[in-house]
Amino acid sequence: MDDREKLNRLRWRCTRRAMLEMDLLLGEFLERIFPTLTPEQADAFVVLADMEDLELWPLINASRECADPVQAEVVALLRNVRVK
Amino acid sequence: MSKLTIPVRKFDAVIVGAGGSGLRAAIQLSEAGLKTAVLSKVFPTRSHTVAAQGGVSASLGNSEEDHWHWHMYDTVKGSDWLGDQDAIEYMCRMAPEVVVELEHFGMPFDRTDEGKIYQRPFGGHMSNFGEKPVRRACAAADRTGHAMLHALYQRNVRANTQFFVEWMALDLIRDESGQVLGVIALEMETGEVVAFHAKATVFATGGAGRIFYSSTNAFINTGDGLGMAARAGIALEDMEFWQFHPTGVAGAGVLITEGVRGEGGILRNSTNERFMERYAPNAKDLASRDVVSRAMVTEINEGRGCGPNKDFVLLDITHLDPAMIMKRLPGIREISIQFAGIDPIKAPIPVVPTCHYQMGGVPTNYKGQVVANDGTPVKGFYAAGEVACASVHGANRLGTNSLLDLLVFGKSSGDSVIDDLKSGAIGLKALPENFADRTMARLDRLNTQTGGADVNATRLELQRTMQKHCGVFRFKEMLVEGVEKILEIEKAVARTEIKDKSQVWNTARVEALELDNLIEVAKSTMISAEARKESRGAHVRDDAPDTEANPNGRDDLEWHKHTLWHRDGNRLDYKPVIMKPLSVESIALKTRSY
Ligand SMILES: Cc1cc2nc3c(=O)[nH]c(=O)nc-3n(C[C@H](O)[C@H](O)[C@H](O)COP(=O)(O)OP(=O)(O)OC[C@H]3O[C@@H](n4cnc5c(N)ncnc54)[C@H](O)[C@@H]3O)c2cc1C
């Protein structure tokens, strides 16, 4: 798969989720913040985006902490996303 | 027209949709040894059923006395007498059985001290024919839908159901006799278009809440099943009935639970007035969903909305103890900060009534068979869940009855497939020669369109039009104008253009194809709503007010009937509500008041 195809797949998986909250947050993140990530952070985001919503949401709303430091950086960025 | 051939795969049954209803149907079929394919736009446990937190209803009577007949009464009343009483009796009678079955599939329900399934009260569920609230909702903490999908999915894996994940069904295949022979679908990863040729086709594609600008529904709810059915000449039933939730975050739509008002949250207008005191002096902010929603819209329409465009009201919890908010309303603070940009401890949350649930859909009987206008089954076609209209929710759904609908009609549709195969009513028929032409022409058109309309802009216009002209509170002129506008937007949808023409993971194409479905849902909704000149359940018109002759604006003489919208010519016709239950006496028409 080339980069465009990978990005499109990621876009689908970010914006066709089980919960509206996650569609909005991950969609916004992908557009605005994803392009600014380091390669390691980008990989960590792909792992996060593959999680189920009820695994990911507790990380974002801070009721659970990440074990992995790079993942924690990305989650911190996700927490700062504001959808208007 | 090109006479393209596409690859064909053969199955006993193909199910479109892997939410609660699709997975429940699949268990029935796979466990009966049928070769069953389930198609889904996303991995099954990412279906929207996950979002359901409240619970699933069943008169188990674990916490206090309860009876399916009481549940039936509540559902008929909740539906504002538009629900079919045979289907409602069937659903309420089956409820304990399917919930216990789900428990055996591994569903981790909350438990009482004695180890029984714990039950809690939920709006509209009462004991003894409407006397007092009863505990009927079964839940697995606040993750009922999620737990349910996982239990059903595991069971399917065991039963060897074949999943086709990240596949989008595009169209139904019907032959000249009208029999349904499967679907044509697109694999996103390859862009390949394939026919799923089957003896039985079950639609379980969920709702279409994305036709509205403000919606609690995830982006996936684009009404694909409704679009496919309509294009194949199946009428859509009762599409004017959409349930709105009073408190969605303005703009984003994210749901703010009723619990916030339960804990003391207050709704305010631009003058800071607690306006619910005027509309519901007793219940105030805790009045029923429709009353609160209508009051909010009235405030906005009369110029007392907040913000630069005066288009929302405020949900205020700033007077509550922050420690209590953090403890009793977890998540609400994060939701407000992330989706409204405000900290609710310091400032009130902007909210608007937000589309939540679709009561109408593909007409079925209680066996999950899709039916023609005269009630005879459409051969080879079945539907269950939010896409279907059985009709158990009528003009208004009771909370927790939807998850129940998935289980009951998911199962019954599967059983009907098995029965119809046994009786020889259905079987594998040859595909008509040109079965793929219409779909391929649609794809060709999209690939070659130049100077066309932008998909995102057109979708946004559709959503804004539905919200403004066909929202929670409806006005005659707005509806008439809304019909014109939607038919204009339809023209734009017919000439959408995408820049990306590639095959692999072309999400722009998929979104354009979703829009083809949204427009069918929008048309059916607007046209059915314009035509129904009464208020009933969730369909409330300004020109059909509460009078002595027509309490709550409901006009049974003229309008106690189901709407059927036909795509062909936007024709409407009507069919009677089934008032005869299966075994008990009919629940006679009465004014709906709580
Ligand atoms: C926020 C929220 C909370 C809710 N809470 C409750 C509650 O507490 N209790 C309750 O009873 N109800 C609740 N509801 C309603 C209930 O969750 C839904 O009505 C129900 O989950 C719908 O299930 P379903 O099986 O019909 O469809 P979904 O679960 O929506 O699944 C649809 C499936 O169809 C697939 N699909 C769609 N189109 C296509 C296509 N073209 N090709 C291939 N696959 C396709 C999707 O991928 C998905 O797998 C809630 C709804 C919302 C929005």
XYZ file of C-alpha atoms and ligand atoms in Angstrom:
731
model
C 0.000 0.000 0.000
C 1.326 3.455 -0.813
C 1.198 6.426 1.537
C -2.019 7.827 0.112
C -3.731 4.467 0.523
C -2.457 4.094 4.078
C -3.619 7.572 4.986
C -7.053 6.976 3.483
C -7.417 3.740 5.391
C -6.450 5.561 8.565
C -8.958 8.297 7.729
C -11.746 5.714 7.382
C -10.800 4.102 10.674
C -10.692 7.486 12.397
C -14.031 8.740 11.101
C -16.174 5.599 11.018
C -16.061 4.638 14.642
C -18.628 3.357 17.108
C -19.043 6.635 18.975
C -19.592 10.105 17.566
C -17.134 11.516 20.133
C -14.359 9.472 18.597
C -15.276 10.319 14.979
C -15.029 13.984 15.859
C -11.838 13.833 17.911
C -9.828 11.483 15.741
C -11.023 13.148 12.542
C -9.951 16.550 13.799
C -6.644 15.143 15.043
C -5.919 13.508 11.717
C -6.470 16.713 9.787
C -4.664 19.137 12.045
C -2.142 17.360 14.246
C -1.217 14.091 12.565
C 0.856 15.832 9.839
C 3.037 17.417 12.550
C 3.872 14.156 14.406
C 7.276 12.483 14.468
C 7.373 9.061 12.735
C 7.342 7.327 16.144
C 4.355 9.358 17.275
C 2.567 8.652 13.993
C 3.053 4.919 14.540
C 1.750 5.268 18.081
C -1.329 7.068 16.773
C -2.047 4.243 14.322
C -1.989 1.815 17.263
C -4.341 4.061 19.248
C -6.700 4.416 16.296
C -6.881 0.629 16.068
C -8.181 0.402 19.633
C -11.875 0.097 20.327
C -13.633 3.253 21.429
C -14.247 2.051 24.952
C -10.521 1.309 25.337
C -9.441 4.621 23.869
C -11.959 6.954 25.517
C -10.723 6.280 29.085
C -7.198 7.198 27.949
C -8.419 10.443 26.433
C -10.625 11.489 29.328
C -7.754 10.699 31.671
C -9.478 8.011 33.685
C -6.671 5.669 32.578
C -2.984 6.365 31.874
C -0.831 5.012 29.032
C 2.067 2.727 29.839
C 4.052 3.559 26.704
C 5.765 6.995 26.788
C 5.378 7.805 23.067
C 1.754 6.750 23.213
C 1.332 8.999 26.249
C 2.651 11.962 24.219
C 0.092 11.322 21.502
C -2.715 10.884 24.030
C -1.737 14.214 25.596
C -2.125 15.812 22.164
C -5.481 14.083 21.694
C -6.658 15.432 25.029
C -5.954 18.927 23.809
C -8.058 18.614 20.669
C -11.046 20.971 20.690
C -13.862 20.216 18.295
C -16.085 23.141 17.489
C -24.713 1.036 -20.931
C -21.722 -1.221 -20.406
C -22.560 -4.865 -19.903
C -19.886 -5.495 -17.305
C -19.583 -8.774 -15.559
C -18.487 -8.782 -11.956
C -17.299 -11.646 -9.751
C -20.090 -13.547 -8.011
C -19.897 -15.257 -4.623
C -22.641 -17.610 -3.494
C -24.065 -17.929 0.009
C -27.169 -19.299 1.641
C -27.647 -15.964 3.357
C -26.012 -12.565 3.212
C -26.469 -10.147 6.084
C -25.607 -6.500 5.582
C -24.611 -5.030 8.938
C -22.700 -6.342 11.939
C -24.340 -4.366 14.737
C -26.555 -6.011 17.338
C -29.305 -6.971 14.902
C -27.038 -8.329 12.165
C -24.941 -10.353 14.578
C -28.036 -11.763 16.272
C -29.491 -12.823 12.924
C -26.163 -14.354 11.902
C -26.063 -16.581 14.981
C -29.435 -18.060 14.052
C -28.315 -18.789 10.491
C -24.778 -20.003 11.092
C -25.837 -22.229 13.959
C -28.426 -23.783 11.661
C -25.541 -24.731 9.362
C -26.264 -22.161 6.660
C -23.365 -20.630 4.787
C -23.679 -17.056 6.028
C -21.827 -13.910 5.020
C -21.930 -10.736 7.111
C -20.821 -7.508 5.413
C -19.826 -4.442 7.390
C -18.370 -1.034 6.665
C -16.312 -1.402 9.857
C -15.026 -4.151 12.132
C -18.170 -5.642 13.785
C -17.427 -4.416 17.299
C -17.079 -0.889 15.925
C -20.742 -0.813 14.959
C -22.840 1.955 16.447
C -24.585 -0.405 18.870
C -21.509 0.211 21.052
C -22.817 3.708 21.833
C -25.865 2.356 23.700
C -25.291 2.718 27.409
C -28.716 2.781 29.022
C -29.679 -0.852 28.742
C -32.058 -3.379 27.239
C -35.633 -3.838 28.467
C -37.250 -7.113 29.524
C -39.989 -7.835 32.070
C -37.836 -10.286 34.011
C -39.308 -9.053 37.271
C -36.008 -9.576 39.071
C -36.286 -6.510 41.292
C -40.067 -6.188 41.542
C -43.174 -7.617 39.932
C -43.364 -7.120 36.176
C -45.217 -8.593 33.184
C -44.743 -8.583 29.410
C -48.319 -7.328 29.039
C -47.419 -4.164 31.018
C -44.339 -3.731 28.845
C -46.566 -4.102 25.801
C -48.954 -1.446 27.086
C -46.085 0.992 27.712
C -44.702 0.398 24.222
C -48.084 0.929 22.515
C -48.613 4.102 24.527
C -45.039 5.267 23.924
C -45.581 4.751 20.178
C -48.605 7.090 20.418
C -50.648 4.145 19.114
C -48.816 4.041 15.790
C -46.990 0.807 16.655
C -48.354 -2.485 15.296
C -49.762 -4.411 18.235
C -48.926 -7.872 16.904
C -45.243 -6.930 16.633
C -45.257 -5.171 19.996
C -46.812 -8.167 21.744
C -44.282 -10.433 20.061
C -41.324 -8.264 21.102
C -42.399 -7.834 24.717
C -43.245 -11.516 25.132
C -39.929 -12.578 23.649
C -37.903 -10.102 25.709
C -37.147 -12.281 28.754
C -36.154 -15.190 26.522
C -33.749 -13.241 24.305
C -32.168 -11.410 27.236
C -31.547 -14.636 29.139
C -30.208 -16.156 25.934
C -27.825 -13.218 25.619
C -26.701 -13.878 29.178
C -25.908 -17.445 28.127
C -23.921 -16.092 25.182
C -21.661 -14.493 27.792
C -23.130 -11.019 28.297
C -21.774 -9.655 31.623
C -24.985 -8.104 32.977
C -24.882 -6.252 36.295
C -26.243 -8.476 39.068
C -28.341 -8.246 42.183
C -27.034 -9.602 45.485
C -28.803 -12.885 44.740
C -26.973 -13.122 41.423
C -29.941 -12.271 39.195
C -29.732 -9.720 36.364
C -29.939 -6.266 37.974
C -32.678 -3.990 36.589
C -33.178 -0.251 36.786
C -36.017 2.105 35.920
C -36.101 3.940 32.588
C -38.438 6.622 31.185
C -41.845 5.351 30.055
C -41.523 1.841 31.536
C -44.269 1.341 34.116
C -45.968 -1.404 36.079
C -49.626 -2.344 36.021
C -50.602 -0.532 32.782
C -49.037 2.824 33.383
C -49.353 3.071 37.150
C -45.819 3.707 38.394
C -42.233 3.307 37.171
C -40.876 -0.225 37.102
C -37.313 -1.544 36.985
C -37.103 -3.180 33.576
C -33.781 -2.096 32.034
C -30.942 -4.642 32.136
C -27.477 -3.168 31.761
C -23.789 -3.991 31.862
C -22.538 -0.874 33.669
C -22.509 1.981 31.132
C -21.250 -0.276 28.342
C -24.325 -2.360 27.548
C -24.103 -2.048 23.757
C -20.378 -2.740 23.742
C -20.727 -5.843 25.923
C -23.651 -7.061 23.836
C -21.723 -6.774 20.567
C -18.746 -8.609 22.004
C -20.901 -11.471 23.276
C -22.695 -11.783 19.934
C -19.486 -11.513 17.921
C -17.735 -14.272 19.877
C -20.702 -16.545 19.376
C -20.544 -15.897 15.624
C -16.849 -16.668 15.462
C -17.632 -19.998 17.094
C -20.410 -20.653 14.587
C -18.136 -19.914 11.594
C -19.975 -16.895 10.285
C -17.918 -15.403 7.435
C -17.209 -11.717 7.927
C -16.453 -9.280 5.130
C -15.049 -6.295 6.970
C -14.659 -2.865 5.374
C -17.001 -3.849 2.590
C -19.794 -1.496 1.583
C -22.983 -2.901 0.121
C -24.104 -0.682 -2.762
C -27.346 -2.101 -4.111
C -29.895 -4.859 -3.751
C -30.259 -7.408 -6.521
C -33.889 -8.126 -7.471
C -35.244 -10.084 -10.389
C -38.274 -9.200 -12.477
C -40.611 -11.027 -10.073
C -39.338 -8.776 -7.290
C -37.486 -11.541 -5.442
C -34.306 -10.376 -3.717
C -31.222 -12.341 -4.773
C -28.442 -10.675 -2.802
C -26.406 -7.480 -2.909
C -23.629 -5.859 -4.870
C -20.794 -4.676 -2.654
C -17.524 -2.787 -2.829
C -14.381 -3.932 -1.054
C -12.659 -0.794 0.147
C -9.182 -2.278 0.274
C -9.185 -3.264 -3.400
C -11.985 -1.227 -4.922
C -13.361 -4.469 -6.311
C -17.115 -4.719 -6.894
C -18.579 -8.160 -6.173
C -22.035 -9.726 -6.222
C -23.110 -11.657 -3.126
C -25.654 -14.042 -4.590
C -27.816 -15.527 -1.847
C -31.081 -17.295 -1.148
C -31.809 -14.766 1.576
C -30.689 -11.191 2.194
C -30.999 -9.604 5.638
C -30.626 -5.861 6.114
C -29.268 -4.784 9.501
C -27.612 -1.535 8.480
C -28.703 0.625 11.430
C -30.024 4.176 11.412
C -29.600 7.270 9.305
C -29.293 10.027 11.909
C -26.645 11.782 9.826
C -29.349 13.362 7.659
C -29.578 16.012 10.389
C -26.972 18.657 11.081
C -27.195 18.059 14.778
C -27.119 14.337 15.519
C -25.972 12.087 18.338
C -25.301 9.386 15.740
C -21.798 8.439 14.660
C -20.734 9.303 11.095
C -21.413 5.744 9.935
C -25.210 6.170 10.204
C -25.862 7.180 6.613
C -28.945 5.043 6.030
C -27.379 2.787 3.404
C -30.011 0.092 3.867
C -32.784 2.603 3.314
C -31.111 3.996 0.205
C -30.571 0.538 -1.261
C -34.141 -0.548 -0.514
C -35.626 2.645 -1.959
C -33.583 2.366 -5.159
C -34.789 -1.217 -5.510
C -38.419 -0.123 -5.350
C -39.189 -0.952 -1.716
C -41.356 1.696 0.009
C -40.090 3.231 3.258
C -42.469 3.355 6.218
C -43.146 6.185 8.708
C -40.004 8.123 7.842
C -41.361 11.357 9.340
C -40.776 10.003 12.849
C -37.366 10.807 14.341
C -36.667 10.981 18.051
C -34.712 13.987 19.238
C -32.711 14.160 22.432
C -33.013 17.562 24.129
C -29.405 17.982 25.099
C -26.832 17.482 22.372
C -23.803 19.788 22.471
C -24.546 22.603 20.001
C -22.532 22.062 16.834
C -20.927 18.724 17.672
C -24.138 16.865 18.595
C -22.448 14.802 21.310
C -25.039 13.616 23.806
C -25.213 15.102 27.293
C -27.047 12.534 29.386
C -30.387 13.242 31.070
C -28.511 12.533 34.290
C -27.100 16.060 34.193
C -30.567 17.523 34.661
C -31.284 14.755 37.130
C -28.408 16.002 39.253
C -29.717 19.580 39.191
C -28.688 21.008 35.817
C -30.896 23.894 34.646
C -31.773 25.061 31.145
C -31.500 28.832 30.560
C -32.212 31.205 27.680
C -30.409 34.395 26.612
C -32.008 36.380 29.458
C -30.661 33.800 31.896
C -34.245 32.718 32.629
C -34.969 29.159 33.781
C -37.533 28.863 31.008
C -38.744 25.327 31.747
C -40.658 26.763 34.724
C -43.037 28.313 32.202
C -43.533 25.146 30.112
C -43.630 22.485 32.826
C -44.204 24.096 36.223
C -43.920 20.785 38.069
C -41.343 18.666 36.293
C -39.423 21.743 35.022
C -36.080 20.680 33.522
C -36.961 17.026 34.075
C -40.077 17.003 31.885
C -40.147 14.339 29.163
C -37.755 14.558 26.208
C -40.277 15.888 23.701
C -41.624 18.574 26.041
C -38.152 19.866 26.870
C -37.038 19.770 23.220
C -40.073 21.730 22.051
C -39.638 24.330 24.785
C -36.013 24.814 23.746
C -36.964 25.287 20.091
C -39.712 27.753 21.036
C -37.204 29.816 23.010
C -34.812 29.827 20.048
C -37.555 30.620 17.521
C -38.809 33.504 19.641
C -35.370 35.097 19.697
C -34.248 34.046 23.165
C -31.510 31.703 21.968
C -27.901 32.299 22.986
C -24.690 32.934 21.080
C -23.991 35.156 18.070
C -26.648 33.390 15.980
C -29.067 32.948 18.907
C -29.324 29.291 17.954
C -28.817 27.349 21.177
C -29.772 27.441 24.859
C -27.605 26.811 27.905
C -27.407 23.888 30.274
C -26.147 25.316 33.516
C -24.408 23.316 36.238
C -22.178 26.104 37.513
C -24.223 26.259 40.741
C -23.443 22.630 41.548
C -20.568 21.501 43.745
C -17.554 20.760 41.477
C -16.656 17.725 43.570
C -20.154 16.339 43.026
C -19.919 16.976 39.260
C -16.633 15.095 39.061
C -18.015 12.224 41.090
C -21.591 11.831 39.832
C -21.209 13.022 36.260
C -17.879 11.644 35.132
C -16.974 12.385 31.550
C -19.353 15.353 31.260
C -16.615 17.828 32.064
C -14.258 16.320 29.459
C -17.032 16.203 26.861
C -17.885 19.860 27.473
C -14.260 20.950 27.297
C -13.475 18.967 24.167
C -16.704 19.425 22.224
C -18.028 22.787 23.417
C -14.753 24.415 24.408
C -16.062 25.338 27.846
C -15.490 24.066 31.377
C -19.000 23.397 32.769
C -17.809 24.119 36.302
C -17.184 27.697 35.209
C -19.653 28.292 32.361
C -22.891 26.741 31.060
C -22.895 24.220 28.177
C -24.486 25.262 24.824
C -27.098 22.646 23.871
C -29.749 22.033 21.191
C -32.311 19.275 20.568
C -30.408 16.678 18.577
C -31.530 13.850 16.326
C -31.133 10.541 18.109
C -33.191 7.669 16.675
C -35.085 6.716 13.527
C -38.475 5.102 14.157
C -39.369 4.441 10.520
C -37.612 2.219 8.011
C -37.954 -0.757 5.722
C -41.434 -2.229 6.365
C -41.346 -5.659 7.989
C -43.705 -7.920 9.882
C -42.866 -9.313 13.326
C -41.104 -12.230 11.685
C -38.508 -9.878 10.232
C -39.734 -10.456 6.672
C -39.806 -7.332 4.526
C -43.384 -6.779 3.382
C -45.019 -5.171 0.364
C -47.878 -2.699 0.846
C -50.463 -5.469 1.101
C -48.494 -7.217 3.837
C -47.206 -10.092 1.698
C -43.487 -10.865 2.176
C -40.981 -9.712 -0.439
C -39.352 -13.036 -1.278
C -35.785 -13.416 -0.077
C -35.686 -10.106 1.824
C -35.525 -9.616 5.607
C -34.631 -6.699 7.885
C -34.069 -6.039 11.579
C -32.859 -3.318 13.916
C -32.951 0.411 13.374
C -33.159 0.095 9.570
C -36.424 -1.835 9.903
C -39.918 -0.703 10.811
C -41.731 -3.695 12.349
C -43.373 -1.378 13.597
C -42.773 -1.540 17.340
C -41.691 2.041 18.013
C -44.469 3.708 16.025
C -44.275 7.470 16.431
C -41.922 7.401 19.398
C -39.508 4.829 20.809
C -39.127 4.078 24.500
C -35.553 4.065 25.763
C -34.011 0.547 25.974
C -36.583 -0.867 23.529
C -34.164 -0.526 20.658
C -31.546 -2.957 21.916
C -34.456 -5.297 22.583
C -35.675 -4.842 19.005
C -32.209 -5.898 17.745
C -32.298 -9.137 19.698
C -35.912 -10.084 19.034
C -36.119 -9.237 15.345
C -32.525 -10.208 14.633
C -33.472 -13.642 15.878
C -36.905 -13.799 14.235
C -35.550 -12.700 10.864
C -32.987 -15.504 11.055
C -35.709 -17.988 11.976
C -37.852 -16.792 9.075
C -35.013 -17.375 6.624
C -34.699 -20.924 7.921
C -38.472 -21.519 7.726
C -38.748 -20.027 4.246
C -35.894 -22.208 3.004
C -37.511 -25.304 4.521
C -40.930 -24.579 3.059
C -39.374 -23.908 -0.350
C -40.699 -20.333 -0.394
C -37.175 -19.207 -1.274
C -34.151 -20.827 -2.924
C -31.260 -19.907 -5.175
C -32.576 -18.365 -8.389
C -30.390 -17.361 -11.329
C -29.170 -13.775 -11.418
C -30.822 -11.691 -14.112
C -28.506 -10.881 -16.993
C -28.109 -7.180 -16.342
C -28.227 -7.312 -12.578
C -25.139 -5.125 -12.069
C -25.865 -2.490 -14.698
C -27.532 0.099 -12.503
C -24.793 -0.041 -9.897
C -21.992 0.034 -12.442
C -23.633 2.986 -14.158
C -23.724 4.820 -10.835
C -20.019 4.127 -10.289
C -19.190 5.098 -13.865
C -21.072 8.354 -13.515
C -19.102 9.192 -10.370
C -15.797 8.367 -12.049
C -16.424 10.487 -15.107
C -18.310 13.453 -13.656
C -16.716 16.818 -14.372
C -17.764 20.249 -13.185
C -19.911 18.554 -10.538
C -20.935 19.237 -6.945
C -18.639 18.844 -3.941
C -19.620 15.910 -1.715
C -18.923 17.548 1.652
C -20.625 20.804 0.751
C -23.690 18.992 -0.601
C -23.959 16.788 2.477
C -23.716 19.834 4.726
C -26.454 21.590 2.817
C -28.667 18.510 3.076
C -28.080 18.309 6.835
C -28.726 22.001 7.438
C -31.894 21.860 5.369
C -33.244 18.886 7.309
C -32.402 20.516 10.630
C -33.992 23.834 9.743
C -37.062 22.605 7.878
C -37.828 19.260 9.490
C -36.423 19.416 13.016
C -37.961 18.628 16.359
C -40.757 21.215 15.948
C -42.282 21.518 12.490
C -44.014 24.354 10.646
C -46.225 24.107 7.577
C -44.454 26.663 5.365
C -41.032 25.434 6.400
C -41.969 21.892 5.408
C -43.371 22.959 2.035
C -40.231 24.945 1.347
C -38.130 22.086 2.712
C -39.536 19.676 0.123
C -38.511 22.058 -2.671
C -35.048 22.512 -1.211
C -34.419 18.807 -0.756
C -35.451 18.111 -4.349
C -32.958 20.794 -5.431
C -30.239 19.157 -3.339
C -31.110 15.835 -4.936
C -30.022 17.325 -8.265
C -26.637 18.206 -6.782
C -26.291 14.705 -5.353
C -26.900 13.286 -8.832
C -23.839 15.150 -10.110
C -21.313 14.884 -7.290
C -17.716 14.883 -8.389
C -14.669 13.283 -6.775
C -11.104 14.199 -7.649
C -9.584 10.914 -6.519
C -10.364 8.202 -9.074
C -8.093 5.503 -7.631
C -9.283 2.012 -6.732
C -7.600 1.171 -3.444
C -8.975 2.823 -0.293
C -10.801 5.550 -2.140
C -12.708 7.042 0.783
C -13.921 9.968 -1.319
C -15.835 7.505 -3.497
C -17.315 5.754 -0.474
C -18.487 9.069 0.980
C -20.121 10.021 -2.306
C -21.915 6.658 -2.314
C -23.069 7.253 1.264
C -24.504 10.584 0.164
C -26.544 8.740 -2.471
C -28.224 7.000 0.467
C -28.599 10.045 2.712
C -30.570 11.857 0.024
C -33.130 9.028 -0.198
C -33.631 9.172 3.556
C -33.882 12.964 3.525
C -36.483 12.973 0.748
C -38.596 10.288 2.384
C -38.468 12.131 5.714
C -39.293 15.601 4.419
C -42.046 14.466 2.064
C -43.697 12.176 4.610
C -43.524 14.906 7.275
C -44.977 17.578 5.023
C -47.905 15.313 4.205
C -48.830 14.255 7.743
C -51.062 17.100 8.916
C -51.276 16.086 12.570
C -48.968 15.898 15.571
C -48.170 12.426 16.868
C -45.303 11.226 19.019
C -42.078 12.709 17.713
C -43.770 14.430 14.751
C -44.979 17.748 16.148
C -46.459 20.448 13.942
C -47.174 23.986 14.910
C -50.401 23.915 12.887
C -51.668 20.795 14.674
C -51.843 22.041 18.266
C -53.446 20.512 21.333
C -57.244 20.973 21.096
C -60.224 19.376 22.763
C -61.153 17.509 19.591
C -57.526 16.493 18.938
C -55.601 16.203 22.209
C -51.864 16.795 21.651
C -52.768 17.608 18.043
C -53.287 13.937 17.233
C -55.973 13.298 14.633
C -56.879 9.618 14.720
C -59.765 9.960 12.296
C -57.521 11.154 9.483
C -54.060 10.009 10.460
C -54.101 6.799 12.447
C -52.180 5.034 9.663
C -48.646 4.239 8.519
C -47.012 6.326 5.806
C -45.359 4.566 2.870
C -43.026 6.644 0.691
C -42.132 5.366 -2.758
C -38.989 6.720 -4.374
C -40.584 6.458 -7.782
C -42.315 9.820 -8.216
C -42.097 10.525 -4.464
C -45.497 8.905 -4.193
C -47.083 8.432 -0.778
C -49.636 5.931 0.283
C -50.824 4.639 3.596
C -51.674 1.407 5.349
C -53.630 0.709 8.515
C -51.999 0.285 11.902
C -52.333 -3.307 13.104
C -54.447 -2.982 16.237
C -54.945 -6.713 16.794
C -52.293 -8.301 18.984
C -51.418 -11.987 18.708
C -53.140 -13.285 21.830
C -54.439 -10.500 24.057
C -57.050 -7.824 23.584
C -56.335 -4.743 21.546
C -55.098 -1.713 23.465
C -57.633 0.886 22.425
C -56.749 4.398 21.274
C -56.352 6.852 24.113
C -54.744 10.227 24.659
C -51.063 9.833 25.478
C -50.314 11.596 28.726
C -47.871 10.809 31.506
C -25.702 7.708 21.757
C -26.728 6.625 21.647
C -27.145 5.921 22.770
C -28.117 4.916 22.686
N -28.493 4.233 23.813
C -29.420 3.236 23.725
C -29.785 2.456 24.881
O -29.255 2.662 25.980
N -30.716 1.481 24.747
C -31.306 1.212 23.541
O -32.134 0.307 23.486
N -30.961 1.904 22.436
C -30.033 2.902 22.493
N -29.685 3.604 21.358
C -30.191 3.135 20.058
C -29.469 1.861 19.630
O -28.133 1.913 20.055
C -29.473 1.653 18.118
O -30.765 1.800 17.636
C -28.987 0.244 17.765
O -27.749 -0.012 18.353
C -28.893 0.008 16.267
O -28.392 -1.299 16.036
P -28.410 -1.965 14.605
O -27.987 -3.376 14.748
O -29.706 -1.700 13.949
O -27.334 -1.128 13.781
P -25.771 -0.626 14.123
O -25.319 -1.127 15.412
O -25.809 0.788 13.840
O -25.008 -1.425 13.018
C -25.145 -1.174 11.648
C -24.197 -2.081 10.905
O -24.445 -1.982 9.520
C -23.230 -1.842 8.823
N -23.522 -1.163 7.583
C -24.260 -0.043 7.388
N -24.315 0.256 6.085
C -23.602 -0.702 5.435
C -23.285 -0.940 4.076
N -23.707 -0.147 3.098
N -22.521 -2.008 3.774
C -22.058 -2.828 4.745
N -22.349 -2.648 6.043
C -23.094 -1.599 6.377
C -22.320 -1.114 9.771
O -20.978 -1.333 9.445
C -22.718 -1.763 11.093
O -22.015 -2.955 11.249
C -28.709 4.613 21.435
C -28.297 5.310 20.302
C -27.327 6.315 20.397
C -26.933 7.054 19.163
